[in-house]
């Protein structure tokens, strides 16, 4: 039996009248529409809509999804102008701040680079105080680019830099390597084997979109003296020396 064919118990109101509207009413009902909405959309009375669809009970889950979708749609309509104004203000502020910075001087670049490494890079620990390796891990392309400029400023040759992608096993690791390789201007073949993070079914991940590319690890070989220099820069910026040593 199709939606155009009335059931054996079809209401008298249906027989021989408005078969197209009846068929649409059944479709809307199966989509989770309440009687009032069906009546409004088809321009029939509520009693007619009820008689046409009373043999089709509503699915509670479907009703809930439709209600949430409606709430989101109303919220979008209410706040769309505000969001557009907010996004425009943000774009103007970001552009103005970027113009104010323009080009970092050498001193500024070294100070900022040392600070971001001390925040995001590997450091010696009290239980291994002489483990002074340069290992920077981050997922933000802006920070990665800035750190590479910092290495350039310190005179670290590109040949001493090693790259590795760390990414969840459910993502496209090869595509991520290609993306990072283009960003750092290094052939993908020079990247070390990617580290795959095992998927945990009970974990709800947010970074699952097409723009998820994992984290990039930048390791500098034989860089103890570079580490010592970064340590000294941080010591100087935090003014740890006692007054008599100044």
PDB file of C-alpha atoms in Angstrom:
ATOM      1  CA  UNK A   1       0.000   0.000   0.000  1.00  0.00           C
ATOM      2  CA  UNK A   2       1.411   3.448  -0.929  1.00  0.00           C
ATOM      3  CA  UNK A   3       0.785   6.769   0.779  1.00  0.00           C
ATOM      4  CA  UNK A   4      -1.661   7.613  -2.022  1.00  0.00           C
ATOM      5  CA  UNK A   5      -3.779   4.576  -1.228  1.00  0.00           C
ATOM      6  CA  UNK A   6      -6.067   4.980   1.797  1.00  0.00           C
ATOM      7  CA  UNK A   7      -5.965   2.211   4.386  1.00  0.00           C
ATOM      8  CA  UNK A   8      -8.972  -0.008   4.781  1.00  0.00           C
ATOM      9  CA  UNK A   9      -9.944   2.060   7.802  1.00  0.00           C
ATOM     10  CA  UNK A  10      -9.441   5.404   6.073  1.00  0.00           C
ATOM     11  CA  UNK A  11     -11.695   8.116   7.515  1.00  0.00           C
ATOM     12  CA  UNK A  12     -14.812   8.990   5.501  1.00  0.00           C
ATOM     13  CA  UNK A  13     -13.415  12.477   5.023  1.00  0.00           C
ATOM     14  CA  UNK A  14     -10.614  11.029   2.880  1.00  0.00           C
ATOM     15  CA  UNK A  15     -12.661   8.923   0.488  1.00  0.00           C
ATOM     16  CA  UNK A  16     -12.633  10.552  -2.901  1.00  0.00           C
ATOM     17  CA  UNK A  17     -11.333  13.878  -1.553  1.00  0.00           C
ATOM     18  CA  UNK A  18      -7.897  15.525  -1.513  1.00  0.00           C
ATOM     19  CA  UNK A  19      -5.723  12.431  -2.137  1.00  0.00           C
ATOM     20  CA  UNK A  20      -2.572  14.563  -2.673  1.00  0.00           C
ATOM     21  CA  UNK A  21      -3.004  16.362   0.658  1.00  0.00           C
ATOM     22  CA  UNK A  22      -3.684  13.078   2.406  1.00  0.00           C
ATOM     23  CA  UNK A  23      -0.462  11.612   1.023  1.00  0.00           C
ATOM     24  CA  UNK A  24       1.506  14.691   2.148  1.00  0.00           C
ATOM     25  CA  UNK A  25      -0.064  14.463   5.599  1.00  0.00           C
ATOM     26  CA  UNK A  26       1.189  10.888   5.989  1.00  0.00           C
ATOM     27  CA  UNK A  27       4.704  11.918   4.922  1.00  0.00           C
ATOM     28  CA  UNK A  28       4.771  14.805   7.364  1.00  0.00           C
ATOM     29  CA  UNK A  29       3.483  12.614  10.176  1.00  0.00           C
ATOM     30  CA  UNK A  30       6.190  10.037   9.570  1.00  0.00           C
ATOM     31  CA  UNK A  31       8.715  12.887   9.721  1.00  0.00           C
ATOM     32  CA  UNK A  32       7.507  13.689  13.235  1.00  0.00           C
ATOM     33  CA  UNK A  33       5.130  16.583  12.554  1.00  0.00           C
ATOM     34  CA  UNK A  34       2.388  17.146  15.143  1.00  0.00           C
ATOM     35  CA  UNK A  35      -1.210  17.476  14.016  1.00  0.00           C
ATOM     36  CA  UNK A  36      -1.249  21.265  14.385  1.00  0.00           C
ATOM     37  CA  UNK A  37       1.774  21.719  12.129  1.00  0.00           C
ATOM     38  CA  UNK A  38       0.358  19.346   9.513  1.00  0.00           C
ATOM     39  CA  UNK A  39      -2.895  21.289   9.479  1.00  0.00           C
ATOM     40  CA  UNK A  40      -1.070  24.611   9.148  1.00  0.00           C
ATOM     41  CA  UNK A  41       1.265  23.451   6.371  1.00  0.00           C
ATOM     42  CA  UNK A  42      -1.489  21.784   4.329  1.00  0.00           C
ATOM     43  CA  UNK A  43      -4.099  24.453   5.112  1.00  0.00           C
ATOM     44  CA  UNK A  44      -6.658  22.030   6.421  1.00  0.00           C
ATOM     45  CA  UNK A  45      -8.464  21.920   9.732  1.00  0.00           C
ATOM     46  CA  UNK A  46      -6.860  20.236  12.742  1.00  0.00           C
ATOM     47  CA  UNK A  47      -9.698  17.757  12.881  1.00  0.00           C
ATOM     48  CA  UNK A  48      -9.028  16.737   9.276  1.00  0.00           C
ATOM     49  CA  UNK A  49      -5.307  16.399   9.916  1.00  0.00           C
ATOM     50  CA  UNK A  50      -6.067  14.308  12.985  1.00  0.00           C
ATOM     51  CA  UNK A  51      -8.433  11.976  11.134  1.00  0.00           C
ATOM     52  CA  UNK A  52      -5.875  11.476   8.374  1.00  0.00           C
ATOM     53  CA  UNK A  53      -2.931  10.667  10.661  1.00  0.00           C
ATOM     54  CA  UNK A  54      -4.326   9.237  13.887  1.00  0.00           C
ATOM     55  CA  UNK A  55      -3.283   5.706  12.877  1.00  0.00           C
ATOM     56  CA  UNK A  56       0.388   6.839  12.799  1.00  0.00           C
ATOM     57  CA  UNK A  57       1.762   7.415  16.333  1.00  0.00           C
ATOM     58  CA  UNK A  58       4.651   9.840  16.703  1.00  0.00           C
ATOM     59  CA  UNK A  59       8.172   8.569  17.384  1.00  0.00           C
ATOM     60  CA  UNK A  60       9.344  10.350  20.603  1.00  0.00           C
ATOM     61  CA  UNK A  61      12.970  10.467  19.430  1.00  0.00           C
ATOM     62  CA  UNK A  62      11.953  11.986  16.111  1.00  0.00           C
ATOM     63  CA  UNK A  63       9.804  14.576  17.851  1.00  0.00           C
ATOM     64  CA  UNK A  64      12.711  15.504  20.137  1.00  0.00           C
ATOM     65  CA  UNK A  65      15.094  15.915  17.209  1.00  0.00           C
ATOM     66  CA  UNK A  66      12.607  18.095  15.355  1.00  0.00           C
ATOM     67  CA  UNK A  67      12.053  20.235  18.449  1.00  0.00           C
ATOM     68  CA  UNK A  68      15.778  20.760  18.903  1.00  0.00           C
ATOM     69  CA  UNK A  69      16.220  21.577  15.238  1.00  0.00           C
ATOM     70  CA  UNK A  70      13.452  24.133  15.495  1.00  0.00           C
ATOM     71  CA  UNK A  71      15.049  25.700  18.550  1.00  0.00           C
ATOM     72  CA  UNK A  72      18.378  25.977  16.762  1.00  0.00           C
ATOM     73  CA  UNK A  73      16.701  27.501  13.730  1.00  0.00           C
ATOM     74  CA  UNK A  74      14.915  30.118  15.851  1.00  0.00           C
ATOM     75  CA  UNK A  75      18.109  30.913  17.734  1.00  0.00           C
ATOM     76  CA  UNK A  76      20.006  31.330  14.478  1.00  0.00           C
ATOM     77  CA  UNK A  77      17.359  33.670  13.145  1.00  0.00           C
ATOM     78  CA  UNK A  78      17.359  35.696  16.373  1.00  0.00           C
ATOM     79  CA  UNK A  79      21.139  36.023  16.702  1.00  0.00           C
ATOM     80  CA  UNK A  80      22.278  36.071  13.062  1.00  0.00           C
ATOM     81  CA  UNK A  81      22.613  39.870  12.910  1.00  0.00           C
ATOM     82  CA  UNK A  82      24.499  39.945  16.214  1.00  0.00           C
ATOM     83  CA  UNK A  83      26.867  37.211  15.069  1.00  0.00           C
ATOM     84  CA  UNK A  84      27.528  38.951  11.765  1.00  0.00           C
ATOM     85  CA  UNK A  85      28.386  42.184  13.598  1.00  0.00           C
ATOM     86  CA  UNK A  86      30.586  40.286  16.054  1.00  0.00           C
ATOM     87  CA  UNK A  87      32.460  38.503  13.260  1.00  0.00           C
ATOM     88  CA  UNK A  88      33.008  41.776  11.398  1.00  0.00           C
ATOM     89  CA  UNK A  89      34.321  43.466  14.558  1.00  0.00           C
ATOM     90  CA  UNK A  90      36.645  40.541  15.200  1.00  0.00           C
ATOM     91  CA  UNK A  91      38.031  40.640  11.652  1.00  0.00           C
ATOM     92  CA  UNK A  92      38.663  44.402  11.916  1.00  0.00           C
ATOM     93  CA  UNK A  93      40.395  44.046  15.294  1.00  0.00           C
ATOM     94  CA  UNK A  94      42.599  41.172  14.116  1.00  0.00           C
ATOM     95  CA  UNK A  95      43.598  43.058  10.960  1.00  0.00           C
ATOM     96  CA  UNK A  96      44.412  46.229  12.896  1.00  0.00           C
ATOM     97  CA  UNK A  97      46.529  44.316  15.439  1.00  0.00           C
ATOM     98  CA  UNK A  98      48.384  42.490  12.651  1.00  0.00           C
ATOM     99  CA  UNK A  99      49.174  45.810  10.942  1.00  0.00           C
ATOM    100  CA  UNK A 100      50.454  47.200  14.261  1.00  0.00           C
ATOM    101  CA  UNK A 101      52.904  44.316  14.674  1.00  0.00           C
ATOM    102  CA  UNK A 102      54.187  44.394  11.091  1.00  0.00           C
ATOM    103  CA  UNK A 103      57.704  42.884  11.227  1.00  0.00           C
ATOM    104  CA  UNK A 104      59.301  41.524  14.396  1.00  0.00           C
ATOM    105  CA  UNK A 105      62.780  42.773  15.137  1.00  0.00           C
ATOM    106  CA  UNK A 106      65.499  40.250  15.938  1.00  0.00           C
ATOM    107  CA  UNK A 107      65.337  40.850  19.703  1.00  0.00           C
ATOM    108  CA  UNK A 108      61.542  40.622  19.741  1.00  0.00           C
ATOM    109  CA  UNK A 109      61.562  37.405  17.732  1.00  0.00           C
ATOM    110  CA  UNK A 110      64.148  35.769  20.000  1.00  0.00           C
ATOM    111  CA  UNK A 111      62.331  36.746  23.194  1.00  0.00           C
ATOM    112  CA  UNK A 112      58.948  35.589  21.903  1.00  0.00           C
ATOM    113  CA  UNK A 113      60.384  32.391  20.432  1.00  0.00           C
ATOM    114  CA  UNK A 114      62.060  31.494  23.728  1.00  0.00           C
ATOM    115  CA  UNK A 115      58.797  32.137  25.593  1.00  0.00           C
ATOM    116  CA  UNK A 116      56.657  29.950  23.348  1.00  0.00           C
ATOM    117  CA  UNK A 117      59.241  27.171  23.551  1.00  0.00           C
ATOM    118  CA  UNK A 118      59.274  27.366  27.350  1.00  0.00           C
ATOM    119  CA  UNK A 119      55.460  27.060  27.267  1.00  0.00           C
ATOM    120  CA  UNK A 120      55.128  24.341  24.621  1.00  0.00           C
ATOM    121  CA  UNK A 121      58.504  22.634  24.348  1.00  0.00           C
ATOM    122  CA  UNK A 122      60.254  19.896  26.272  1.00  0.00           C
ATOM    123  CA  UNK A 123      62.348  20.930  29.275  1.00  0.00           C
ATOM    124  CA  UNK A 124      64.884  19.344  31.591  1.00  0.00           C
ATOM    125  CA  UNK A 125      63.417  17.932  34.800  1.00  0.00           C
ATOM    126  CA  UNK A 126      64.838  17.765  38.324  1.00  0.00           C
ATOM    127  CA  UNK A 127      65.234  13.994  37.929  1.00  0.00           C
ATOM    128  CA  UNK A 128      67.040  14.430  34.559  1.00  0.00           C
ATOM    129  CA  UNK A 129      68.610  17.896  34.746  1.00  0.00           C
ATOM    130  CA  UNK A 130      70.978  17.381  31.817  1.00  0.00           C
ATOM    131  CA  UNK A 131      68.341  16.252  29.326  1.00  0.00           C
ATOM    132  CA  UNK A 132      68.580  19.497  27.343  1.00  0.00           C
ATOM    133  CA  UNK A 133      66.919  18.559  24.082  1.00  0.00           C
ATOM    134  CA  UNK A 134      64.924  20.853  21.812  1.00  0.00           C
ATOM    135  CA  UNK A 135      61.540  19.235  21.224  1.00  0.00           C
ATOM    136  CA  UNK A 136      58.604  21.452  20.289  1.00  0.00           C
ATOM    137  CA  UNK A 137      55.105  19.979  19.868  1.00  0.00           C
ATOM    138  CA  UNK A 138      52.058  21.917  18.731  1.00  0.00           C
ATOM    139  CA  UNK A 139      48.938  21.733  16.583  1.00  0.00           C
ATOM    140  CA  UNK A 140      48.716  25.471  15.852  1.00  0.00           C
ATOM    141  CA  UNK A 141      50.271  26.335  12.466  1.00  0.00           C
ATOM    142  CA  UNK A 142      50.899  29.927  13.554  1.00  0.00           C
ATOM    143  CA  UNK A 143      52.962  28.840  16.563  1.00  0.00           C
ATOM    144  CA  UNK A 144      54.828  26.266  14.476  1.00  0.00           C
ATOM    145  CA  UNK A 145      55.720  28.903  11.864  1.00  0.00           C
ATOM    146  CA  UNK A 146      56.817  31.356  14.551  1.00  0.00           C
ATOM    147  CA  UNK A 147      58.986  28.732  16.240  1.00  0.00           C
ATOM    148  CA  UNK A 148      60.706  27.933  12.950  1.00  0.00           C
ATOM    149  CA  UNK A 149      61.435  31.637  12.462  1.00  0.00           C
ATOM    150  CA  UNK A 150      62.914  31.604  15.957  1.00  0.00           C
ATOM    151  CA  UNK A 151      65.209  28.718  15.018  1.00  0.00           C
ATOM    152  CA  UNK A 152      66.272  30.640  11.917  1.00  0.00           C
ATOM    153  CA  UNK A 153      67.088  33.657  14.081  1.00  0.00           C
ATOM    154  CA  UNK A 154      69.266  31.501  16.343  1.00  0.00           C
ATOM    155  CA  UNK A 155      71.108  30.112  13.342  1.00  0.00           C
ATOM    156  CA  UNK A 156      69.844  26.523  13.647  1.00  0.00           C
ATOM    157  CA  UNK A 157      70.360  24.961  10.182  1.00  0.00           C
ATOM    158  CA  UNK A 158      67.348  23.277   8.544  1.00  0.00           C
ATOM    159  CA  UNK A 159      69.354  20.060   8.204  1.00  0.00           C
ATOM    160  CA  UNK A 160      69.368  19.692  12.016  1.00  0.00           C
ATOM    161  CA  UNK A 161      65.565  19.742  12.264  1.00  0.00           C
ATOM    162  CA  UNK A 162      63.470  16.573  12.401  1.00  0.00           C
ATOM    163  CA  UNK A 163      59.702  16.461  11.890  1.00  0.00           C
ATOM    164  CA  UNK A 164      57.101  13.965  13.062  1.00  0.00           C
ATOM    165  CA  UNK A 165      53.287  14.033  12.999  1.00  0.00           C
ATOM    166  CA  UNK A 166      51.308  12.709  15.951  1.00  0.00           C
ATOM    167  CA  UNK A 167      47.689  11.973  15.057  1.00  0.00           C
ATOM    168  CA  UNK A 168      44.762   9.711  15.949  1.00  0.00           C
ATOM    169  CA  UNK A 169      44.698   6.435  14.050  1.00  0.00           C
ATOM    170  CA  UNK A 170      41.203   7.152  12.712  1.00  0.00           C
ATOM    171  CA  UNK A 171      42.435  10.239  10.829  1.00  0.00           C
ATOM    172  CA  UNK A 172      44.257  10.468   7.495  1.00  0.00           C
ATOM    173  CA  UNK A 173      47.880  10.452   8.648  1.00  0.00           C
ATOM    174  CA  UNK A 174      49.347  10.632   5.138  1.00  0.00           C
ATOM    175  CA  UNK A 175      47.276  13.706   4.278  1.00  0.00           C
ATOM    176  CA  UNK A 176      48.324  15.335   7.556  1.00  0.00           C
ATOM    177  CA  UNK A 177      52.008  14.758   6.757  1.00  0.00           C
ATOM    178  CA  UNK A 178      51.566  16.344   3.346  1.00  0.00           C
ATOM    179  CA  UNK A 179      49.807  19.350   4.871  1.00  0.00           C
ATOM    180  CA  UNK A 180      52.473  19.950   7.523  1.00  0.00           C
ATOM    181  CA  UNK A 181      55.247  19.364   4.983  1.00  0.00           C
ATOM    182  CA  UNK A 182      53.849  22.106   2.780  1.00  0.00           C
ATOM    183  CA  UNK A 183      53.586  24.465   5.755  1.00  0.00           C
ATOM    184  CA  UNK A 184      57.191  23.973   6.896  1.00  0.00           C
ATOM    185  CA  UNK A 185      58.451  23.752   3.294  1.00  0.00           C
ATOM    186  CA  UNK A 186      60.049  20.327   3.712  1.00  0.00           C
ATOM    187  CA  UNK A 187      59.466  17.292   1.458  1.00  0.00           C
ATOM    188  CA  UNK A 188      57.131  14.734   3.092  1.00  0.00           C
ATOM    189  CA  UNK A 189      59.839  12.106   2.614  1.00  0.00           C
ATOM    190  CA  UNK A 190      61.948  13.870   5.226  1.00  0.00           C
ATOM    191  CA  UNK A 191      59.290  13.371   7.896  1.00  0.00           C
ATOM    192  CA  UNK A 192      59.846  10.601  10.405  1.00  0.00           C
ATOM    193  CA  UNK A 193      57.247   7.864  10.794  1.00  0.00           C
ATOM    194  CA  UNK A 194      54.027   9.272  12.260  1.00  0.00           C
ATOM    195  CA  UNK A 195      52.967   8.468  15.801  1.00  0.00           C
ATOM    196  CA  UNK A 196      49.415   7.094  15.849  1.00  0.00           C
ATOM    197  CA  UNK A 197      47.242   7.638  18.895  1.00  0.00           C
ATOM    198  CA  UNK A 198      45.016   4.654  19.625  1.00  0.00           C
ATOM    199  CA  UNK A 199      41.292   5.267  19.513  1.00  0.00           C
ATOM    200  CA  UNK A 200      39.368   4.940  22.764  1.00  0.00           C
ATOM    201  CA  UNK A 201      35.698   4.175  22.040  1.00  0.00           C
ATOM    202  CA  UNK A 202      34.512   5.730  25.308  1.00  0.00           C
ATOM    203  CA  UNK A 203      36.228   9.052  24.569  1.00  0.00           C
ATOM    204  CA  UNK A 204      34.198  11.776  22.877  1.00  0.00           C
ATOM    205  CA  UNK A 205      36.581  13.618  20.543  1.00  0.00           C
ATOM    206  CA  UNK A 206      35.901  17.047  19.079  1.00  0.00           C
ATOM    207  CA  UNK A 207      38.848  17.131  16.671  1.00  0.00           C
ATOM    208  CA  UNK A 208      37.329  14.909  14.017  1.00  0.00           C
ATOM    209  CA  UNK A 209      36.730  17.370  11.182  1.00  0.00           C
ATOM    210  CA  UNK A 210      38.479  17.646   7.837  1.00  0.00           C
ATOM    211  CA  UNK A 211      40.809  20.313   9.295  1.00  0.00           C
ATOM    212  CA  UNK A 212      42.167  17.961  11.983  1.00  0.00           C
ATOM    213  CA  UNK A 213      45.837  17.339  11.201  1.00  0.00           C
ATOM    214  CA  UNK A 214      47.199  16.222  14.545  1.00  0.00           C
ATOM    215  CA  UNK A 215      50.287  17.743  16.158  1.00  0.00           C
ATOM    216  CA  UNK A 216      53.680  18.434  14.653  1.00  0.00           C
ATOM    217  CA  UNK A 217      56.822  17.632  16.626  1.00  0.00           C
ATOM    218  CA  UNK A 218      59.966  19.562  15.739  1.00  0.00           C
ATOM    219  CA  UNK A 219      63.133  18.032  17.183  1.00  0.00           C
ATOM    220  CA  UNK A 220      66.524  19.709  16.810  1.00  0.00           C
ATOM    221  CA  UNK A 221      69.497  17.345  16.978  1.00  0.00           C
ATOM    222  CA  UNK A 222      72.598  18.287  18.945  1.00  0.00           C
ATOM    223  CA  UNK A 223      70.975  21.417  20.321  1.00  0.00           C
ATOM    224  CA  UNK A 224      72.112  21.491  23.951  1.00  0.00           C
ATOM    225  CA  UNK A 225      73.665  24.934  23.547  1.00  0.00           C
ATOM    226  CA  UNK A 226      70.473  26.221  21.926  1.00  0.00           C
ATOM    227  CA  UNK A 227      68.560  24.915  24.938  1.00  0.00           C
ATOM    228  CA  UNK A 228      70.979  26.613  27.314  1.00  0.00           C
ATOM    229  CA  UNK A 229      70.486  29.856  25.441  1.00  0.00           C
ATOM    230  CA  UNK A 230      66.689  29.588  25.681  1.00  0.00           C
ATOM    231  CA  UNK A 231      67.019  28.838  29.391  1.00  0.00           C
ATOM    232  CA  UNK A 232      69.163  31.948  29.835  1.00  0.00           C
ATOM    233  CA  UNK A 233      66.706  34.117  27.887  1.00  0.00           C
ATOM    234  CA  UNK A 234      63.861  32.961  30.121  1.00  0.00           C
ATOM    235  CA  UNK A 235      65.970  33.573  33.205  1.00  0.00           C
ATOM    236  CA  UNK A 236      66.674  37.086  32.008  1.00  0.00           C
ATOM    237  CA  UNK A 237      63.028  37.824  31.176  1.00  0.00           C
ATOM    238  CA  UNK A 238      61.833  36.650  34.584  1.00  0.00           C
ATOM    239  CA  UNK A 239      64.564  38.629  36.364  1.00  0.00           C
ATOM    240  CA  UNK A 240      65.618  35.746  38.601  1.00  0.00           C
ATOM    241  CA  UNK A 241      69.080  37.064  39.394  1.00  0.00           C
ATOM    242  CA  UNK A 242      69.513  38.749  42.797  1.00  0.00           C
ATOM    243  CA  UNK A 243      70.160  42.531  42.740  1.00  0.00           C
ATOM    244  CA  UNK A 244      73.896  42.243  43.583  1.00  0.00           C
ATOM    245  CA  UNK A 245      74.476  40.087  40.473  1.00  0.00           C
ATOM    246  CA  UNK A 246      73.051  42.630  38.061  1.00  0.00           C
TER     247      UNK A 246
END
